[in-house]
Amino acid sequence: MTDQFDLTEEQRAIQDMAAKFTADAITPHAAEWDEQHIFPRETVRAAAALGFGGIYVSEDAGGIGLGRLEAALIMEAMAYGCPSTSAFISIHNMAAWMIDRFGPADLKARYLPSMVVCEKIGSYCLTEPGSGSDAAALKTKAVRDGDHYVVSGSKAFISGGGENEVYVVMVRTGEDGPKGISCLVIDKDMPGVTFGAQERKLGWHSQPTAQVNFDGVRVPVANRVGAEGEGFRIAMAGLDGGRLNIGACSLGGAQRCLDEAVRYTKERRQFGQPIADFQSIQFTLADMETELQAARMLLYAAAVKVTKGAPDKTKFAAMAKRLATDTGSSVVDRALQLHGGYGYLQDYPIERFWRDLRVHRILEGTNEIMRMITSRELLRQ
């Protein structure tokens, strides 16, 4: 029975490859990216050279066609070095997958070859200045005009805003509510696309974030993903995977901080002995490990459900996202406490992870919304 709850040899190989890439290409540079607000585009391209630009894009479309568990393993491994960069790559994967899964053949042929190699990077545009958790209330309008849509409105908190070339945008083509929403692929260089100033954020400094504005942008109808009115369903399907990935980024960041805390408490001496010899420290470390492993098991189980299209996949993705991101924050917070005053200094990596992981409880659906999804499914039974 044990192998049912373990990774396959292939999954371990993928995990090892991602861990090695992270150790070589991400971890040594992450502190500098954070401090200098550097967007490591070349590192993202290097990740794409390993297939990480199209993890669950089909092989027919140039991706590596893996499942959601494999994707989570890759995101977790990369977040061990830099959660901000790993999450950025996750969002690009979500955008590419939506085009692959729901887009017509012509659209896939035009966009995916350059996206899977991260020559062009994709952003996911759902949130607006006035609609966050209430995503179905979005107001960005797309009015049909012959073989084009004319798009007007704004999207807020867009990862890659101003830098990325491709924007997968949820727009209102019909009635109020979820049924009037469609999905369009919009290029950075289409006339009328502009960007707000880069947001000044608590964390996630290695990736650009900005408002994206559409002022009468003419978008070909051929750039629509799915049928008119299917946009909200497509956006939510993307979020099942996005939630797993952001949970995995929390697991990877928290694992790094737990490892740092174990190392530090063995080296740090107070009252004539390593602080790891104190029972209170041992109990704290034990709780961090137990909670992290429990969150990981739930996330991996949810990933398998999303890959298989299980009927309870959305509930499990929501539960796993909630638990992994809350646990990740909590583990990093305790790791900082175990480092004492040193944990608060930028000379140590802990404070960066503390800042980076905080936003995971907000994006891809706040953890309050995750609780709503879970309870709604429970009460529907």
Tab-separated table of C-alpha atoms in Angstrom:
chain	number	residue	atom	x	y	z
A	1	MET	CA	0.000	0.000	0.000
A	2	THR	CA	2.804	2.452	0.791
A	3	ASP	CA	3.608	3.212	-2.847
A	4	GLN	CA	0.105	4.643	-3.239
A	5	PHE	CA	1.220	7.551	-1.044
A	6	ASP	CA	4.690	7.915	-2.510
A	7	LEU	CA	6.129	9.467	-5.635
A	8	THR	CA	6.981	7.357	-8.683
A	9	GLU	CA	10.542	7.126	-9.984
A	10	GLU	CA	9.647	9.487	-12.830
A	11	GLN	CA	8.177	12.024	-10.396
A	12	ARG	CA	11.315	11.852	-8.250
A	13	ALA	CA	13.448	12.447	-11.352
A	14	ILE	CA	11.379	15.541	-12.225
A	15	GLN	CA	11.679	16.754	-8.629
A	16	ASP	CA	15.459	16.221	-8.673
A	17	MET	CA	15.841	18.059	-11.983
A	18	ALA	CA	13.866	21.040	-10.663
A	19	ALA	CA	15.836	21.030	-7.383
A	20	LYS	CA	19.167	20.988	-9.240
A	21	PHE	CA	18.065	23.831	-11.529
A	22	THR	CA	16.979	25.818	-8.471
A	23	ALA	CA	20.268	25.253	-6.635
A	24	ASP	CA	22.258	26.382	-9.702
A	25	ALA	CA	20.123	29.111	-11.250
A	26	ILE	CA	17.787	30.523	-8.582
A	27	THR	CA	18.994	30.183	-4.973
A	28	PRO	CA	22.362	31.983	-5.403
A	29	HIS	CA	20.667	35.029	-6.991
A	30	ALA	CA	17.302	35.270	-5.213
A	31	ALA	CA	18.380	37.719	-2.491
A	32	GLU	CA	19.800	40.116	-5.088
A	33	TRP	CA	16.646	39.881	-7.238
A	34	ASP	CA	14.601	40.725	-4.159
A	35	GLU	CA	16.767	43.605	-3.006
A	36	GLN	CA	17.289	45.178	-6.457
A	37	HIS	CA	13.778	44.370	-7.756
A	38	ILE	CA	15.292	42.439	-10.692
A	39	PHE	CA	12.964	40.484	-12.994
A	40	PRO	CA	15.102	37.439	-13.982
A	41	ARG	CA	13.781	36.956	-17.524
A	42	GLU	CA	16.821	34.888	-18.571
A	43	THR	CA	16.298	32.520	-15.633
A	44	VAL	CA	12.645	32.103	-16.640
A	45	ARG	CA	13.807	31.244	-20.178
A	46	ALA	CA	16.321	28.758	-18.752
A	47	ALA	CA	13.484	27.106	-16.803
A	48	ALA	CA	11.474	26.927	-20.033
A	49	ALA	CA	14.399	25.149	-21.723
A	50	LEU	CA	13.751	22.285	-19.251
A	51	GLY	CA	10.059	22.260	-20.235
A	52	PHE	CA	8.873	24.366	-17.294
A	53	GLY	CA	7.230	26.945	-19.592
A	54	GLY	CA	4.550	24.441	-20.615
A	55	ILE	CA	4.381	21.882	-17.823
A	56	TYR	CA	0.796	20.759	-18.465
A	57	VAL	CA	0.513	22.077	-22.011
A	58	SER	CA	-0.042	19.050	-24.288
A	59	GLU	CA	2.911	17.554	-26.117
A	60	ASP	CA	1.112	18.207	-29.433
A	61	ALA	CA	1.323	21.937	-28.664
A	62	GLY	CA	4.998	21.744	-27.644
A	63	GLY	CA	4.539	21.357	-23.887
A	64	ILE	CA	5.731	18.463	-21.741
A	65	GLY	CA	2.187	17.234	-20.976
A	66	LEU	CA	2.663	16.409	-17.299
A	67	GLY	CA	-0.001	16.200	-14.593
A	68	ARG	CA	-0.757	18.610	-11.760
A	69	LEU	CA	1.241	16.633	-9.191
A	70	GLU	CA	4.373	16.896	-11.341
A	71	ALA	CA	3.707	20.630	-11.767
A	72	ALA	CA	3.367	21.023	-7.984
A	73	LEU	CA	6.686	19.214	-7.459
A	74	ILE	CA	8.408	21.608	-9.884
A	75	MET	CA	6.867	24.716	-8.282
A	76	GLU	CA	7.712	23.477	-4.786
A	77	ALA	CA	11.327	22.817	-5.798
A	78	MET	CA	11.783	26.239	-7.421
A	79	ALA	CA	10.135	28.057	-4.487
A	80	TYR	CA	12.834	26.567	-2.236
A	81	GLY	CA	15.065	29.167	-3.906
A	82	CYS	CA	12.583	31.959	-4.659
A	83	PRO	CA	8.784	31.732	-4.171
A	84	SER	CA	8.275	34.925	-6.171
A	85	THR	CA	9.985	33.568	-9.301
A	86	SER	CA	8.355	30.143	-8.960
A	87	ALA	CA	4.889	31.715	-8.629
A	88	PHE	CA	5.554	33.887	-11.680
A	89	ILE	CA	6.348	30.774	-13.751
A	90	SER	CA	3.190	29.138	-12.373
A	91	ILE	CA	1.023	32.018	-13.616
A	92	HIS	CA	2.585	31.797	-17.086
A	93	ASN	CA	1.821	28.055	-17.105
A	94	MET	CA	-1.798	28.737	-16.182
A	95	ALA	CA	-2.176	31.205	-19.073
A	96	ALA	CA	-0.534	28.832	-21.574
A	97	TRP	CA	-2.675	25.893	-20.399
A	98	MET	CA	-5.901	27.864	-20.818
A	99	ILE	CA	-5.011	28.631	-24.445
A	100	ASP	CA	-4.049	24.981	-25.041
A	101	ARG	CA	-7.044	23.451	-23.285
A	102	PHE	CA	-9.825	25.765	-24.506
A	103	GLY	CA	-8.440	27.691	-27.499
A	104	PRO	CA	-9.075	26.920	-31.198
A	105	ALA	CA	-6.277	25.298	-33.238
A	106	ASP	CA	-5.319	28.523	-35.015
A	107	LEU	CA	-4.931	30.452	-31.734
A	108	LYS	CA	-2.786	27.670	-30.246
A	109	ALA	CA	-0.589	27.608	-33.334
A	110	ARG	CA	-0.046	31.373	-33.157
A	111	TYR	CA	0.748	31.668	-29.449
A	112	LEU	CA	1.930	28.424	-27.875
A	113	PRO	CA	5.217	27.801	-29.748
A	114	SER	CA	6.660	31.073	-28.421
A	115	MET	CA	5.011	30.672	-24.990
A	116	VAL	CA	6.291	27.201	-24.112
A	117	VAL	CA	9.887	28.427	-24.580
A	118	CYS	CA	9.056	31.665	-22.686
A	119	GLU	CA	10.144	33.797	-25.616
A	120	LYS	CA	6.709	35.288	-24.924
A	121	ILE	CA	5.436	35.160	-21.342
A	122	GLY	CA	1.761	35.098	-20.381
A	123	SER	CA	-0.266	36.906	-17.730
A	124	TYR	CA	-3.665	35.923	-16.316
A	125	CYS	CA	-6.036	38.908	-16.078
A	126	LEU	CA	-9.160	38.428	-13.969
A	127	THR	CA	-8.971	40.830	-11.007
A	128	GLU	CA	-10.055	44.465	-11.439
A	129	PRO	CA	-9.715	47.537	-9.202
A	130	GLY	CA	-13.359	47.029	-8.167
A	131	SER	CA	-13.737	43.236	-8.329
A	132	GLY	CA	-11.395	40.931	-6.437
A	133	SER	CA	-13.113	38.095	-4.587
A	134	ASP	CA	-16.340	38.909	-6.475
A	135	ALA	CA	-14.684	38.066	-9.786
A	136	ALA	CA	-17.986	37.573	-11.632
A	137	ALA	CA	-18.726	41.288	-11.164
A	138	LEU	CA	-15.911	42.292	-13.548
A	139	LYS	CA	-16.628	45.300	-15.754
A	140	THR	CA	-13.989	45.273	-18.523
A	141	LYS	CA	-16.168	45.344	-21.648
A	142	ALA	CA	-15.654	43.755	-25.046
A	143	VAL	CA	-18.116	44.944	-27.720
A	144	ARG	CA	-18.315	42.969	-30.957
A	145	ASP	CA	-17.532	45.011	-34.086
A	146	GLY	CA	-17.379	42.789	-37.161
A	147	ASP	CA	-14.493	40.352	-36.789
A	148	HIS	CA	-13.059	42.229	-33.788
A	149	TYR	CA	-13.970	42.989	-30.192
A	150	VAL	CA	-13.397	46.518	-28.902
A	151	VAL	CA	-12.093	46.156	-25.335
A	152	SER	CA	-12.208	48.863	-22.641
A	153	GLY	CA	-11.437	48.580	-18.932
A	154	SER	CA	-8.661	47.816	-16.446
A	155	LYS	CA	-7.170	44.819	-14.680
A	156	ALA	CA	-5.392	45.155	-11.318
A	157	PHE	CA	-2.491	43.336	-9.603
A	158	ILE	CA	-1.374	41.672	-12.835
A	159	SER	CA	1.798	39.606	-12.454
A	160	GLY	CA	3.966	40.414	-15.457
A	161	GLY	CA	2.042	43.628	-16.143
A	162	GLY	CA	4.125	45.818	-18.452
A	163	GLU	CA	6.768	43.116	-19.037
A	164	ASN	CA	4.854	40.156	-20.430
A	165	GLU	CA	3.862	39.925	-24.086
A	166	VAL	CA	0.597	37.949	-23.776
A	167	TYR	CA	-2.460	38.734	-21.603
A	168	VAL	CA	-5.254	36.173	-21.158
A	169	VAL	CA	-8.075	38.529	-20.214
A	170	MET	CA	-11.588	37.926	-18.847
A	171	VAL	CA	-13.986	40.441	-20.397
A	172	ARG	CA	-17.725	41.118	-20.302
A	173	THR	CA	-19.354	40.342	-23.640
A	174	GLY	CA	-22.897	39.869	-22.339
A	175	GLU	CA	-25.214	40.054	-19.329
A	176	ASP	CA	-24.154	40.763	-15.734
A	177	GLY	CA	-22.780	37.832	-13.740
A	178	PRO	CA	-20.644	34.844	-14.727
A	179	LYS	CA	-22.574	33.901	-17.888
A	180	GLY	CA	-21.716	37.179	-19.637
A	181	ILE	CA	-17.941	36.716	-19.411
A	182	SER	CA	-15.650	35.663	-22.263
A	183	CYS	CA	-11.893	35.089	-22.514
A	184	LEU	CA	-9.632	36.922	-24.988
A	185	VAL	CA	-5.898	36.764	-25.699
A	186	ILE	CA	-4.547	40.324	-25.982
A	187	ASP	CA	-1.021	41.315	-27.053
A	188	LYS	CA	1.105	43.859	-25.226
A	189	ASP	CA	1.661	45.832	-28.431
A	190	MET	CA	-1.972	46.119	-29.570
A	191	PRO	CA	-2.898	49.831	-29.834
A	192	GLY	CA	-4.712	51.023	-26.702
A	193	VAL	CA	-2.958	48.648	-24.261
A	194	THR	CA	-1.160	50.634	-21.532
A	195	PHE	CA	0.223	49.867	-18.085
A	196	GLY	CA	0.145	51.569	-14.699
A	197	ALA	CA	3.253	52.186	-12.622
A	198	GLN	CA	4.937	49.140	-11.106
A	199	GLU	CA	3.284	48.370	-7.769
A	200	ARG	CA	5.463	48.748	-4.673
A	201	LYS	CA	4.909	45.473	-2.828
A	202	LEU	CA	5.762	43.933	0.542
A	203	GLY	CA	7.274	40.901	-1.213
A	204	TRP	CA	7.412	39.200	-4.600
A	205	HIS	CA	10.072	41.721	-5.639
A	206	SER	CA	11.539	39.542	-8.423
A	207	GLN	CA	8.419	39.893	-10.517
A	208	PRO	CA	6.728	42.935	-12.042
A	209	THR	CA	3.153	43.736	-11.002
A	210	ALA	CA	1.086	46.490	-12.598
A	211	GLN	CA	-2.389	47.558	-13.628
A	212	VAL	CA	-3.208	46.774	-17.278
A	213	ASN	CA	-5.477	49.243	-19.107
A	214	PHE	CA	-7.458	48.702	-22.308
A	215	ASP	CA	-8.650	51.803	-24.148
A	216	GLY	CA	-10.675	50.776	-27.188
A	217	VAL	CA	-8.314	47.894	-27.991
A	218	ARG	CA	-9.330	46.055	-31.178
A	219	VAL	CA	-8.872	42.333	-30.574
A	220	PRO	CA	-9.606	39.788	-33.343
A	221	VAL	CA	-12.528	37.470	-32.607
A	222	ALA	CA	-10.039	34.728	-33.588
A	223	ASN	CA	-8.250	35.518	-30.283
A	224	ARG	CA	-11.181	34.299	-28.198
A	225	VAL	CA	-10.551	31.274	-25.978
A	226	GLY	CA	-13.637	29.052	-25.928
A	227	ALA	CA	-17.123	30.211	-26.873
A	228	GLU	CA	-18.646	33.562	-25.963
A	229	GLY	CA	-19.939	33.377	-22.385
A	230	GLU	CA	-17.580	30.540	-21.377
A	231	GLY	CA	-14.884	32.830	-19.940
A	232	PHE	CA	-15.790	32.491	-16.281
A	233	ARG	CA	-15.803	28.684	-16.425
A	234	ILE	CA	-12.416	28.774	-18.188
A	235	ALA	CA	-11.024	31.228	-15.623
A	236	MET	CA	-12.157	28.983	-12.750
A	237	ALA	CA	-10.695	25.868	-14.402
A	238	GLY	CA	-7.372	27.692	-14.604
A	239	LEU	CA	-7.593	28.584	-10.921
A	240	ASP	CA	-7.876	24.951	-9.759
A	241	GLY	CA	-4.344	24.414	-11.024
A	242	GLY	CA	-3.151	27.868	-9.997
A	243	ARG	CA	-4.260	27.217	-6.416
A	244	LEU	CA	-2.301	23.970	-6.291
A	245	ASN	CA	0.789	25.721	-7.618
A	246	ILE	CA	0.603	28.634	-5.188
A	247	GLY	CA	0.129	26.117	-2.365
A	248	ALA	CA	3.188	24.259	-3.647
A	249	CYS	CA	5.162	27.528	-3.660
A	250	SER	CA	4.262	27.932	0.022
A	251	LEU	CA	5.412	24.377	0.759
A	252	GLY	CA	8.755	24.949	-0.972
A	253	GLY	CA	9.396	28.257	0.782
A	254	ALA	CA	8.414	26.832	4.166
A	255	GLN	CA	10.616	23.756	3.650
A	256	ARG	CA	13.595	26.019	2.964
A	257	CYS	CA	12.936	27.970	6.181
A	258	LEU	CA	12.470	24.785	8.226
A	259	ASP	CA	15.806	23.485	6.895
A	260	GLU	CA	17.450	26.822	7.734
A	261	ALA	CA	15.937	26.693	11.253
A	262	VAL	CA	17.226	23.149	11.885
A	263	ARG	CA	20.722	24.191	10.791
A	264	TYR	CA	20.661	27.402	12.827
A	265	THR	CA	19.367	25.844	16.064
A	266	LYS	CA	22.117	23.204	15.925
A	267	GLU	CA	24.800	25.884	15.543
A	268	ARG	CA	23.453	28.643	17.816
A	269	ARG	CA	24.616	28.241	21.419
A	270	GLN	CA	23.005	29.806	24.486
A	271	PHE	CA	23.474	28.898	28.168
A	272	GLY	CA	26.413	26.695	27.174
A	273	GLN	CA	24.647	24.404	24.695
A	274	PRO	CA	23.119	24.397	21.180
A	275	ILE	CA	19.567	25.766	21.365
A	276	ALA	CA	18.439	22.620	19.495
A	277	ASP	CA	19.047	20.778	22.799
A	278	PHE	CA	16.184	22.682	24.455
A	279	GLN	CA	12.916	20.800	24.485
A	280	SER	CA	10.840	23.879	23.603
A	281	ILE	CA	12.896	24.298	20.404
A	282	GLN	CA	12.566	20.578	19.591
A	283	PHE	CA	8.776	20.702	20.027
A	284	THR	CA	8.528	23.773	17.775
A	285	LEU	CA	10.557	22.061	15.052
A	286	ALA	CA	8.450	18.896	15.404
A	287	ASP	CA	5.212	20.854	14.968
A	288	MET	CA	6.594	22.703	11.933
A	289	GLU	CA	7.580	19.415	10.279
A	290	THR	CA	4.280	17.667	11.112
A	291	GLU	CA	2.093	20.506	9.839
A	292	LEU	CA	4.161	20.929	6.681
A	293	GLN	CA	3.988	17.210	5.851
A	294	ALA	CA	0.216	17.150	6.437
A	295	ALA	CA	-0.280	20.133	4.112
A	296	ARG	CA	1.957	18.488	1.497
A	297	MET	CA	-0.018	15.216	1.568
A	298	LEU	CA	-3.320	17.060	1.066
A	299	LEU	CA	-1.873	19.154	-1.761
A	300	TYR	CA	-0.479	16.105	-3.581
A	301	ALA	CA	-3.820	14.292	-3.218
A	302	ALA	CA	-5.666	17.345	-4.562
A	303	ALA	CA	-3.244	17.555	-7.503
A	304	VAL	CA	-4.038	13.974	-8.500
A	305	LYS	CA	-7.776	14.756	-8.331
A	306	VAL	CA	-7.380	17.827	-10.568
A	307	THR	CA	-5.343	15.806	-13.107
A	308	LYS	CA	-8.022	13.089	-13.176
A	309	GLY	CA	-10.925	15.557	-13.276
A	310	ALA	CA	-12.466	14.073	-10.118
A	311	PRO	CA	-15.895	15.507	-9.198
A	312	ASP	CA	-14.529	16.930	-5.917
A	313	LYS	CA	-11.400	18.435	-7.511
A	314	THR	CA	-12.355	22.077	-6.900
A	315	LYS	CA	-13.106	21.451	-3.224
A	316	PHE	CA	-9.799	19.627	-2.732
A	317	ALA	CA	-7.837	22.307	-4.591
A	318	ALA	CA	-9.437	24.938	-2.338
A	319	MET	CA	-8.753	22.983	0.869
A	320	ALA	CA	-5.169	22.269	-0.168
A	321	LYS	CA	-4.497	25.888	-1.132
A	322	ARG	CA	-5.910	27.131	2.179
A	323	LEU	CA	-3.965	24.671	4.313
A	324	ALA	CA	-0.668	24.917	2.412
A	325	THR	CA	-0.587	28.726	2.337
A	326	ASP	CA	-1.666	29.173	5.974
A	327	THR	CA	0.792	26.482	7.094
A	328	GLY	CA	3.576	27.902	4.943
A	329	SER	CA	3.200	31.344	6.523
A	330	SER	CA	3.050	29.855	10.005
A	331	VAL	CA	6.151	27.678	9.519
A	332	VAL	CA	8.178	30.602	8.141
A	333	ASP	CA	7.044	32.816	11.028
A	334	ARG	CA	8.257	30.250	13.572
A	335	ALA	CA	11.529	29.807	11.652
A	336	LEU	CA	12.059	33.565	11.945
A	337	GLN	CA	11.360	33.397	15.693
A	338	LEU	CA	13.876	30.559	16.108
A	339	HIS	CA	16.516	32.746	14.449
A	340	GLY	CA	15.808	35.493	16.997
A	341	GLY	CA	17.064	38.932	16.002
A	342	TYR	CA	19.061	37.442	13.134
A	343	GLY	CA	15.845	36.228	11.505
A	344	TYR	CA	14.780	39.851	11.108
A	345	LEU	CA	17.942	40.765	9.195
A	346	GLN	CA	18.295	40.664	5.418
A	347	ASP	CA	21.636	38.834	5.874
A	348	TYR	CA	19.513	35.705	6.383
A	349	PRO	CA	16.930	34.465	3.851
A	350	ILE	CA	14.075	33.982	6.343
A	351	GLU	CA	12.648	37.521	6.225
A	352	ARG	CA	12.396	37.373	2.410
A	353	PHE	CA	10.372	34.149	2.587
A	354	TRP	CA	8.229	35.665	5.359
A	355	ARG	CA	7.379	38.558	3.020
A	356	ASP	CA	7.001	36.469	-0.142
A	357	LEU	CA	4.690	33.820	1.349
A	358	ARG	CA	2.303	36.296	2.940
A	359	VAL	CA	0.572	37.129	-0.355
A	360	HIS	CA	-0.171	33.462	-1.098
A	361	ARG	CA	-3.060	33.635	1.395
A	362	ILE	CA	-4.624	36.390	-0.755
A	363	LEU	CA	-4.101	35.521	-4.420
A	364	GLU	CA	-5.631	32.801	-6.610
A	365	GLY	CA	-8.678	33.322	-4.357
A	366	THR	CA	-8.308	34.478	-0.754
A	367	ASN	CA	-8.276	31.828	1.947
A	368	GLU	CA	-11.671	33.110	3.080
A	369	ILE	CA	-13.007	32.297	-0.398
A	370	MET	CA	-11.339	28.843	-0.142
A	371	ARG	CA	-13.374	28.259	3.034
A	372	MET	CA	-16.543	29.374	1.214
A	373	ILE	CA	-15.906	26.925	-1.645
A	374	THR	CA	-15.250	24.087	0.812
A	375	SER	CA	-18.288	24.752	3.010
A	376	ARG	CA	-20.556	25.245	-0.022
A	377	GLU	CA	-19.578	21.783	-1.307
A	378	LEU	CA	-20.090	20.271	2.163
A	379	LEU	CA	-23.523	21.824	2.624
A	380	ARG	CA	-24.649	20.871	-0.891
A	381	GLN	CA	-24.379	17.164	-0.052
